[in-house]
XYZ file of C-alpha atoms in Angstrom:
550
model
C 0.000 0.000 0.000
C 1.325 3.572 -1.015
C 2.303 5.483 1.807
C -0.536 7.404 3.442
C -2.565 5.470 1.200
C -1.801 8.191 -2.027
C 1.727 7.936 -3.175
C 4.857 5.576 -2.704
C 8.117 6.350 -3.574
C 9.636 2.875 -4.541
C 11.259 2.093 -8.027
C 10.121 -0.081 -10.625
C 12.974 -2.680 -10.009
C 12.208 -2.438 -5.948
C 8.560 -3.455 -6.927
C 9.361 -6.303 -8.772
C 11.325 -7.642 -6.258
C 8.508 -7.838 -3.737
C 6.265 -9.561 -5.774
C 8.805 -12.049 -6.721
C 9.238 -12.410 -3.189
C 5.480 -12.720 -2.521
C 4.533 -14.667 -5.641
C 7.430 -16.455 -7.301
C 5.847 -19.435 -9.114
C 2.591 -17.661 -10.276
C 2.289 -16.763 -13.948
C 3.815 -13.143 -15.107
C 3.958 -13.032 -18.766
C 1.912 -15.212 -21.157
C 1.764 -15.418 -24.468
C -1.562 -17.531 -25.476
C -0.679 -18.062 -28.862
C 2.963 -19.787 -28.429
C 4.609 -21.388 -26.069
C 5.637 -18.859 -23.951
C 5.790 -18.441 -20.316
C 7.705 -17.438 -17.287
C 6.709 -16.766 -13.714
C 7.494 -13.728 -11.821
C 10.724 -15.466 -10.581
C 11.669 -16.556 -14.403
C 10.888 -13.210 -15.563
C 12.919 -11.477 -12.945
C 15.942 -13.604 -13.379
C 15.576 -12.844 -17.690
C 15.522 -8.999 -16.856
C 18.159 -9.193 -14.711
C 20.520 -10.999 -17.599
C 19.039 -8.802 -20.071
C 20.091 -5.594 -17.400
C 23.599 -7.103 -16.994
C 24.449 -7.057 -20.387
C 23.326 -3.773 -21.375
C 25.472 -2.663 -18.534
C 28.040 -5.061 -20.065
C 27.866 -3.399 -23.184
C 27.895 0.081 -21.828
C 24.567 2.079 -21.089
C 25.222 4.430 -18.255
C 22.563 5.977 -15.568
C 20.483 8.393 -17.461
C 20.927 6.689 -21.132
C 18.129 6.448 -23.630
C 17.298 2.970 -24.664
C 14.634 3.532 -27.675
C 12.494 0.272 -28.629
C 10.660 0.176 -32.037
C 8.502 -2.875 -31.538
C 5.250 -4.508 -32.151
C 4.552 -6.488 -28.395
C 6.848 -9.155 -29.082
C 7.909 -11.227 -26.140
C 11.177 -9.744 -24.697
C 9.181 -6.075 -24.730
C 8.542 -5.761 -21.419
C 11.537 -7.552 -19.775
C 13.295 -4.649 -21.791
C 10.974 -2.164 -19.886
C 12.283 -3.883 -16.679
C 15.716 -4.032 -17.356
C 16.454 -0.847 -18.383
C 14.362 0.957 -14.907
C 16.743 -1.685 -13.597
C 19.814 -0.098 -14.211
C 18.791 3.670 -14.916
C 18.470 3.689 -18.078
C 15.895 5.659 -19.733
C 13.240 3.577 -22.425
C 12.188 5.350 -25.644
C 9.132 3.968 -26.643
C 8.533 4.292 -30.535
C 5.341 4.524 -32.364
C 4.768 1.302 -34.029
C 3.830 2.893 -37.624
C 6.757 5.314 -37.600
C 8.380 5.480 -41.048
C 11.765 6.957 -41.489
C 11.713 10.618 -41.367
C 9.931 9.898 -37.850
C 12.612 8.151 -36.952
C 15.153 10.277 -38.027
C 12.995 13.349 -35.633
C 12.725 10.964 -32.970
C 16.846 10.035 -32.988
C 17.790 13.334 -33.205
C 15.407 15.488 -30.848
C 16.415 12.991 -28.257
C 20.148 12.174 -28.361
C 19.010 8.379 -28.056
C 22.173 6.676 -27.587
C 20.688 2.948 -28.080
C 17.764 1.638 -30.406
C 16.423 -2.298 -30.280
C 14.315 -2.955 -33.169
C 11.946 -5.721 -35.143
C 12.188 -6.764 -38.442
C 9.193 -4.845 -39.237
C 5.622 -4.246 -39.028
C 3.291 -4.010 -42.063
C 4.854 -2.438 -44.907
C 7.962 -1.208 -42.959
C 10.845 -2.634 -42.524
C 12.842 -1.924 -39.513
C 16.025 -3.261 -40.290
C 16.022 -1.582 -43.790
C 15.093 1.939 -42.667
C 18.215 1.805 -40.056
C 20.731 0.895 -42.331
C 19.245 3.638 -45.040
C 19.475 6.384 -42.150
C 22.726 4.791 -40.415
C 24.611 3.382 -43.322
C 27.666 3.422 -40.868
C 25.926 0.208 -39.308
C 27.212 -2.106 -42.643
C 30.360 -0.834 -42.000
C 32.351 -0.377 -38.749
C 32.829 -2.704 -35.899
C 28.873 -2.860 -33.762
C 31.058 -1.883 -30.770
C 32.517 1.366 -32.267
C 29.799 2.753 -33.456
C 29.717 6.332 -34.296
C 27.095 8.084 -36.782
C 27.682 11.486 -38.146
C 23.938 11.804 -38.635
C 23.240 10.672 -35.109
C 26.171 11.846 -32.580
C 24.575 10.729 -29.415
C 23.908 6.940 -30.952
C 26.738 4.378 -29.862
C 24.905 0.626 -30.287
C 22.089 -0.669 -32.415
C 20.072 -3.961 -30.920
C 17.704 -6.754 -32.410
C 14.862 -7.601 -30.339
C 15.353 -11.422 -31.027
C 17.600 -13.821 -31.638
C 18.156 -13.222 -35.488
C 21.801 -11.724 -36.328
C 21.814 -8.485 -38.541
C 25.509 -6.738 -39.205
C 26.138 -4.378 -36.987
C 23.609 -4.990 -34.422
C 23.738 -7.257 -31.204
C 21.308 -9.806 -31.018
C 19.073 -10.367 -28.172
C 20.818 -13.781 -27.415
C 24.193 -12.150 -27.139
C 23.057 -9.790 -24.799
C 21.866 -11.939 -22.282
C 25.059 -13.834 -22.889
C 26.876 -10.655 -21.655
C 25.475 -10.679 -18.879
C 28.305 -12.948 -17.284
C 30.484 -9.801 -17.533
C 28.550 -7.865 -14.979
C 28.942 -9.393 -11.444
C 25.995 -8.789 -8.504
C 27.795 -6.663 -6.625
C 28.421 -3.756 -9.483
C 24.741 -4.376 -10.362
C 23.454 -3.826 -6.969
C 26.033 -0.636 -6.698
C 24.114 0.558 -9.731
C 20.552 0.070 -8.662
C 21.413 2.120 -5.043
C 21.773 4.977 -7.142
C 18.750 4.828 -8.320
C 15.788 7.150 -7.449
C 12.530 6.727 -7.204
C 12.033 10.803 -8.919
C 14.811 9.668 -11.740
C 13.244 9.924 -15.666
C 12.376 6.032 -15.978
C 10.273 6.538 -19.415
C 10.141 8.796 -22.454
C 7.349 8.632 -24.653
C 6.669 11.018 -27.900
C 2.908 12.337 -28.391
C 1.268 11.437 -31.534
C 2.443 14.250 -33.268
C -1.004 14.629 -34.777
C -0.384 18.791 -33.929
C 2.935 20.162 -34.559
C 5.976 17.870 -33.714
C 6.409 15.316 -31.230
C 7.531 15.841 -27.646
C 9.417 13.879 -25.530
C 6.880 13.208 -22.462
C 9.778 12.790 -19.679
C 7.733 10.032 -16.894
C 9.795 8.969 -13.435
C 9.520 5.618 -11.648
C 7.392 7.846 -9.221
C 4.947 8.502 -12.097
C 4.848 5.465 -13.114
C 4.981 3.302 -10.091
C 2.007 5.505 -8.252
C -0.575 5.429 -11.248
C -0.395 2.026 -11.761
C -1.008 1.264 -8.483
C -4.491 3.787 -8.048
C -5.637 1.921 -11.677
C -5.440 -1.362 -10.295
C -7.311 -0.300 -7.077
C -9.862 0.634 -8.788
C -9.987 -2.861 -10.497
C -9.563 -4.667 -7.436
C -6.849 -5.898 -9.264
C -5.066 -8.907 -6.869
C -2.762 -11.554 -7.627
C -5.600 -13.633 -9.126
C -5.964 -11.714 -11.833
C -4.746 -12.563 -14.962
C -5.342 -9.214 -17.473
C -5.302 -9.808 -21.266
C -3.179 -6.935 -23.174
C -3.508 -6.505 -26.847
C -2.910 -2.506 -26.758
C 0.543 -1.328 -27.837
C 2.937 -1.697 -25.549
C 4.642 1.379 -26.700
C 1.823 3.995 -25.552
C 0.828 4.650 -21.664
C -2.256 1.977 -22.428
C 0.061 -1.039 -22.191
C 3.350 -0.238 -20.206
C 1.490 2.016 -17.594
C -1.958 1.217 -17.107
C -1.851 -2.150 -18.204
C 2.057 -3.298 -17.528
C 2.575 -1.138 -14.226
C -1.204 -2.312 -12.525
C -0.414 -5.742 -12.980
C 3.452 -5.219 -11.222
C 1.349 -3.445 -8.293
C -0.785 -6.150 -7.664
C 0.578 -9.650 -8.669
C -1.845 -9.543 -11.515
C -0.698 -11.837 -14.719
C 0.166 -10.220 -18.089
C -1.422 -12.047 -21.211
C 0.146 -10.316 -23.574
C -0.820 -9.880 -27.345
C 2.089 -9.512 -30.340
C -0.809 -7.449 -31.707
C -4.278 -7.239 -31.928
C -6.468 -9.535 -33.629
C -10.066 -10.213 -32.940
C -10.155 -14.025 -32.759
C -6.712 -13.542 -31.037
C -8.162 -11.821 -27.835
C -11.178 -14.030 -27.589
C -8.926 -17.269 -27.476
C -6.250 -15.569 -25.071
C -9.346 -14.796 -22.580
C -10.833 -18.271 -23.151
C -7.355 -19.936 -22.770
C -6.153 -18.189 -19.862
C -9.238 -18.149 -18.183
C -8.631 -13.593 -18.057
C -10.603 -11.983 -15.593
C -9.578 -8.539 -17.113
C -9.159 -7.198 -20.769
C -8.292 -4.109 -22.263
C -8.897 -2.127 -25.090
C -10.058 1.424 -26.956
C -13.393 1.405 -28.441
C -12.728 0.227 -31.946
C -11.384 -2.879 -30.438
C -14.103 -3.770 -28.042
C -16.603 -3.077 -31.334
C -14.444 -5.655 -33.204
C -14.831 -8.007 -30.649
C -18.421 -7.881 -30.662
C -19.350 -7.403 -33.948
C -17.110 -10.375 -34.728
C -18.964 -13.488 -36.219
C -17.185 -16.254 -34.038
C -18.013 -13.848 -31.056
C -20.290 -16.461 -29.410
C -18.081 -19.193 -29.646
C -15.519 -18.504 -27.471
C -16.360 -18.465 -23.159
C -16.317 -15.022 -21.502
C -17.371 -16.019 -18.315
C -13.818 -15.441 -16.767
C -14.055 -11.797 -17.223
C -15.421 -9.811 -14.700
C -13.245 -5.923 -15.217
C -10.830 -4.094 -17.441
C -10.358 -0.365 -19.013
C -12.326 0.802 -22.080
C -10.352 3.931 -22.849
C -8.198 5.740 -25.516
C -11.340 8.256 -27.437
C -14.691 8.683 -25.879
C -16.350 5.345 -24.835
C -19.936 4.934 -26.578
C -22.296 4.402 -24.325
C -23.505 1.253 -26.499
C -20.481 -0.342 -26.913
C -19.972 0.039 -22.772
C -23.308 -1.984 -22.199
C -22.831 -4.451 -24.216
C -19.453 -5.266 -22.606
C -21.159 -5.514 -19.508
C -24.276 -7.515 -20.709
C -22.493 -9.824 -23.535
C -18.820 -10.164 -22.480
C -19.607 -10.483 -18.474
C -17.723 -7.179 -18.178
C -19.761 -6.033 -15.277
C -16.680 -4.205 -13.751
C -15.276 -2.725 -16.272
C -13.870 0.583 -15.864
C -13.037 4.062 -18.015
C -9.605 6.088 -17.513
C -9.189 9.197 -18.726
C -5.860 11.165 -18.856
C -2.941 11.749 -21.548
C 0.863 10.867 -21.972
C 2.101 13.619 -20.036
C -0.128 12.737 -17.007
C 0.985 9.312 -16.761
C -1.307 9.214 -18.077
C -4.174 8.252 -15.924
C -5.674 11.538 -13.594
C -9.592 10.073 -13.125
C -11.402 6.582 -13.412
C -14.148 4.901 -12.652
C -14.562 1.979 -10.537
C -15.275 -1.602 -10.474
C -17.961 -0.862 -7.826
C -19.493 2.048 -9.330
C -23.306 2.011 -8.180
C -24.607 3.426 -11.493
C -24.433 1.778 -14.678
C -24.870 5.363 -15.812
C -22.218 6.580 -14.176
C -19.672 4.012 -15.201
C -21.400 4.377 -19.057
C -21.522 8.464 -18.961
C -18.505 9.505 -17.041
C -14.768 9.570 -16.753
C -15.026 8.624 -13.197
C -13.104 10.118 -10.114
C -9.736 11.721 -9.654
C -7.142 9.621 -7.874
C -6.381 9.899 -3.929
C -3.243 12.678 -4.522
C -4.659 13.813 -7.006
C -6.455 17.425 -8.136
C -8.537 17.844 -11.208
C -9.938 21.115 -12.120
C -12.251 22.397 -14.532
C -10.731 25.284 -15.946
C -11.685 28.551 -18.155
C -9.298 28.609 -20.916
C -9.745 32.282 -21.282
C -9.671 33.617 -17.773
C -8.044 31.021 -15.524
C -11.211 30.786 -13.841
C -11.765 27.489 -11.709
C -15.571 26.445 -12.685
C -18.361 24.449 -10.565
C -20.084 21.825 -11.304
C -22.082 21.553 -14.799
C -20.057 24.342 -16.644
C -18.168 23.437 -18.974
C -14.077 24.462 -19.015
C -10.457 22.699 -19.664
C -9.967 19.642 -17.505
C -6.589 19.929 -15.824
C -4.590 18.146 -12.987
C -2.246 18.331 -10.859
C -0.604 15.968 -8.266
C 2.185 13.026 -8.556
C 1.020 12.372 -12.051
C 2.253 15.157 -13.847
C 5.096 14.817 -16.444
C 8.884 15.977 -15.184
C 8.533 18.135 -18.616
C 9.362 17.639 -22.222
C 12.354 16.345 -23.340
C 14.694 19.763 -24.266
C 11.198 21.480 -24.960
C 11.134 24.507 -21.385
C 9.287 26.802 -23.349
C 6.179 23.726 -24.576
C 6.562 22.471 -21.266
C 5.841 25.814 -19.817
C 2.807 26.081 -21.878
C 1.602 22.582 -20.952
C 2.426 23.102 -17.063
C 1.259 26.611 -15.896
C 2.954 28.887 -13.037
C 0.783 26.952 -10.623
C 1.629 23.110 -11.782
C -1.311 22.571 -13.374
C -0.961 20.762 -16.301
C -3.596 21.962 -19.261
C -4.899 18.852 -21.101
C -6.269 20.272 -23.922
C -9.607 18.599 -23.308
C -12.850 20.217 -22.531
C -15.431 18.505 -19.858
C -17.371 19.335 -16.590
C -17.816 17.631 -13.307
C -21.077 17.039 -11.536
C -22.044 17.746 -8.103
C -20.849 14.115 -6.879
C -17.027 14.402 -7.993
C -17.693 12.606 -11.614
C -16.151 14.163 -14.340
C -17.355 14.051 -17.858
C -15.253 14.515 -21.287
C -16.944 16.769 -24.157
C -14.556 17.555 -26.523
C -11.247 19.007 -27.425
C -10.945 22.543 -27.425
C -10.330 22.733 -31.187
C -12.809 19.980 -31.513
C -15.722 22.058 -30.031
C -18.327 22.786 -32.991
C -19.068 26.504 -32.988
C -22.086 27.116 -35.284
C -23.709 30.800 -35.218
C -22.486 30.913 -31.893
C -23.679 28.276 -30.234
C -21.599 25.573 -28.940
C -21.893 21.883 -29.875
C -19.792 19.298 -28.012
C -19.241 16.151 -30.426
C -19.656 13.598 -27.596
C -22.848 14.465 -26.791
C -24.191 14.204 -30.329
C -22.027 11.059 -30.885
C -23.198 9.552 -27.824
C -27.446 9.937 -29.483
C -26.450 8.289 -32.780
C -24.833 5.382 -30.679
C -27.825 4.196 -29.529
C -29.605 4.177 -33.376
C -30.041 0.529 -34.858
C -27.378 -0.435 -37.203
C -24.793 2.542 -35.830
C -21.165 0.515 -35.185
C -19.454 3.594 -34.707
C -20.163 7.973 -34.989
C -17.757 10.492 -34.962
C -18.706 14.647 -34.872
C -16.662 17.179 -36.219
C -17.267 20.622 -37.771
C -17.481 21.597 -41.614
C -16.179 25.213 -42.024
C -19.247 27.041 -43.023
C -19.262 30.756 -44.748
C -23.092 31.585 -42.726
C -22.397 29.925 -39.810
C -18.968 29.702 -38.841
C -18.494 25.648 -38.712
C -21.501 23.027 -39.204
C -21.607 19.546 -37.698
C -20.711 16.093 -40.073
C -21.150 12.399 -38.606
C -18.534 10.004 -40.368
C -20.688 7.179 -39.668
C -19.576 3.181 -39.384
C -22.285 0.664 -40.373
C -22.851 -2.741 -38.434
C -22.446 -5.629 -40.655
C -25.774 -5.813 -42.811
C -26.891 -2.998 -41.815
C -28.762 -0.340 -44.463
C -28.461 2.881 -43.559
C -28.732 6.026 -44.968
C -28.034 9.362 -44.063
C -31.519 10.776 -44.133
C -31.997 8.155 -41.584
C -29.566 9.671 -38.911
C -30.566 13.114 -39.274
C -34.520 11.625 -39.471
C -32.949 9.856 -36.016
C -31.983 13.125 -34.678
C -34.646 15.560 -35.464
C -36.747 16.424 -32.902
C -34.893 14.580 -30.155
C -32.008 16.747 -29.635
C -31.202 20.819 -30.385
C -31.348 21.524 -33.905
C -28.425 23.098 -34.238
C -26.521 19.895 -32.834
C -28.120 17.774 -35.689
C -25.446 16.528 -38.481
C -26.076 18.611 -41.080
C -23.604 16.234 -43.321
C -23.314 12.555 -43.058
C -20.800 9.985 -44.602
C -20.184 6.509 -44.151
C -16.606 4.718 -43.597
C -15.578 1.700 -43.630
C -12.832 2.329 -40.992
C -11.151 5.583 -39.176
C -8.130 6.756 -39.682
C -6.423 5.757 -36.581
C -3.149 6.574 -34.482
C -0.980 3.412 -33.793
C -2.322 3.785 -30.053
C -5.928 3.115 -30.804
C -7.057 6.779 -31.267
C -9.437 8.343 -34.086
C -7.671 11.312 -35.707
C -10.498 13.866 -35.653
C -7.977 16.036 -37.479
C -7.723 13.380 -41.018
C -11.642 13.815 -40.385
C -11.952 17.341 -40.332
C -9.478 17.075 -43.496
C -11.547 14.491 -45.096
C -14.990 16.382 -44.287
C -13.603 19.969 -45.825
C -13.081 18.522 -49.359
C -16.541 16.244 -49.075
C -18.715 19.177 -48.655
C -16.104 22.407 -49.645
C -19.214 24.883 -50.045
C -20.582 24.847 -46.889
């Protein structure tokens, strides 16, 4: 338990040891699909090779240790081993083509990169040797790249050889180099307030930043997600959300270290893949952004495969339909399951809800609570001004959640992080009189037509519940008369016959007719982040050229 029941200040490697010594021979990491398997005491011995021989090799306190990875086994013991030692992991977007790469390797001096082969039509190895051609040809150990100063070694996440990069296997043959005393030196000067993580934002506005997370971070919002799972070590949580984004190596990695729970991990998601894992493995927990959870359902073996394990688990990522969150509960025996709401540079959880919510409606509806330690504030964006209940404002937070800063970014960290430490999410919502606190919209997604203000959620949230609706996402149409006008990009359920005279015939009447779509196109899919999140922006985009004479 956290001291004073809010924070803790213990490091990621100082956690794992206690539940190693609490529960060595219960499951840590599965992988459902293969036969793979260790328990917490396997798992700890692996990261503590895997530790050794990156000290072998070289990484000091304070390096960066970038993986560009699909959730391949050998992920998260690299997540381990590097907090281990001090080392600092760079988690890379999994659909990052080169010139991202190139940013990301320069803007933060990486000095280490493991890698893949690949992941759809990129290839890993290939893009490295194009933007490091030094890699073909000097010694792996003398490294040293004109384009990138800072980088000294290049890895392989397996045990496949590649010139000029160390293999996983020989790494954890290093190992032998290191003995325990110089590795326990290292750890003691470690703390708990030391960057542990760097993650870049989507880069969906502007370029990416380096969000700069401590074991402190890290270690504390794990913990408060669990809790509010009544997560314990007889829960076995079923992971098929990137690893590289806060979804999987904080909310889903870091709860499970907290509480014993078991990590069924996914290489990546697949439909039939998740319902088999949870069937297999008997899950009582499984996570997942919206899109997923609709794939799940919608999917034609859906009722062949046992649920009954499942009793809890995070819907979060984009704004949860209400739909989609009752038929969890009523069809997949998710009758705990939980939302989070928060962002990368708050850890990125700052308010859930809980297993034992009393309301369906508030568990469907609302964002939950802020965590114990936590402050979450409705803000003005115009005057500072902190708002009550039922007015709508910036949601904002401070407490032991919030981001050290951006990597070598003061003056975007200083716009993200006011005077006072509270850090400005971007995100508009309210709170009601009983603590709960509702998301709307983003600032720049709020629809402003002739004045009046239309939050996309709320109109979203109506079309949900029409027959034959999969999926609905608002955003505005630049209009000459009114400013902006609201479009629905609309996904069909399988058979379904829809058209868009009957959404807006589903609308009219029922809600403000201002908030009525007053455009409406169907997709087959949305263009989506590597994380799981709908890129409102591609649809804005995409809905300017549909209807250009609004």
């Amino acid at each position: 338990m956290p001291r004073d029941n809010i924070t803790r200040e213990a490091t990621i490697g100082q956690l794992l040891d206690e539940v190693v010594e609490k529960i060595p021979d219960q499951d840590a990491v599965v992988y459902a699909d293969r036969d793979y398997r260790q328990t917490w005491k396997e798992f700890r011995d692996t990261v503590d090779k895997a530790a050794k021989g990156l000290m072998a090799l070289g990484v000091s306190k304070g390096d960066k240790v970038a993986v560009w990875a699909t959730n391949v086994p050998h992920w998260v013991t690299l997540q381990f081993a590097t907090a281990r030692i001090g080392a600092i992991l760079l988690t890379i977007n999994i659909n990052y083509r080169s010139a991202e790469i190139d940013y990301l390797l320069r803007q933060s001096d990486c000095e280490n990169i493991f890698v893949i082969d690949g992941y759809r039509d990129t290839d890993y190895v290939n893009t490295l040797y194009e933007l490091i051609p030094e890699l073909k040809e000097q010694p792996r150990d003398r490294l040293r790249s004109e384009r990138y100063p800072h980088l000294r070694r290049v890895l392989f996440l397996g045990p496949e050889k590649h010139r000029g990069m160390y293999s996983w296997n020989e790494l954890l043959a290093m190992s032998v180099a290191i003995g325990d005393e110089e590795y326990r030196q290292r750890q003691s000067e470690l703390s708990t307030y030391d960057v542990v993580n760097m993650q870049y934002t989507s880069g969906t506005t502007g370029f990416p930043k380096g969000v700069m997370l401590t074991h402190f971070n890290l270690t504390n919002n794990g913990y408060w997600v669990g809790v509010n799972e009544n997560f314990t070590t007889a829960d076995r949580l079923c992971i098929p959300v990137p690893l590289f984004h806060c979804f999987g190596c904080v909310l889903a990695v870091m709860a499970c270290l907290n509480h014993g729970a078991t990590m069924v991990i996914l290489e990546r998601y697949d439909p039939i893949n998740v319902m088999m894992s949870i069937e297999k493995e008997r899950c009582t927990a499984v996570y997942g952004v919206p899109t997923m959870f609709i794939g799940i359902l919608d999917h034609k073996l859906f009722d062949k495969f046992d649920f009954s394990t499942l009793r809890t688990g995070i819907m979060a990522g984009s704004p949860c339909p209400v739909k989609t969150m009752k038929e969890c509960v009523d069809r997949m025996n998710m009758r705990e399951v939980t939302i989070v709401y928060g962002l990368t540079e708050s850890s990125p959880a700052m308010t859930q809800s809980r297993y034992d919510e009393p309301s369906l409606e508030k568990k469907c509806s609302t964002v939950g609570k802020a965590f114990p330690g936590i402050e979450v504030a409705i803000i003005d964006p115009d005057t500072g001004e902190h708002l009550g209940p039922g007015r709508h404002g910036e949601l904002c937070c401070r407490g032991h959640n919030v981001m050290k800063g951006y990597y070598k970014m003061p003056e975007e960290t200083a716009k993200a992080i006011d005077k006072d430490g509270w850090l400005h999410s971007g995100d508009i919502g309210m709170v009601d009189e009983d603590g709960y606190f509702a998301v709307t919209g983003r600032l720049k997604d709020m629809i402003i037509r002739g004045g009046e203000n239309i939050y996309p959620k709320e109109v979203e949230d109506f079309i949900h519940h029409m027959d034959g609706v999969a999926d609905v996402q608002v955003v505005g149409v630049p209009s000459v008369k009114y400013g902006e006008l609201p479009a629905a990009f609309v996904i069909k359920r399988p058979g379904a016959k829809l058209t868009a005279e009957d959404i807006v015939d589903h609308c009219r009447g029922k809600i403000a007719f201002y908030k009525i779509p007053k455009y409406v196109h169907f997709l087959e899919e949305y263009p989506m982040t590597a994380s799981g999140k709908i890129m409102k922006v591609k649809l804005r985009e995409m809905s300017a050229q549909l209807w250009p004479d609004s």
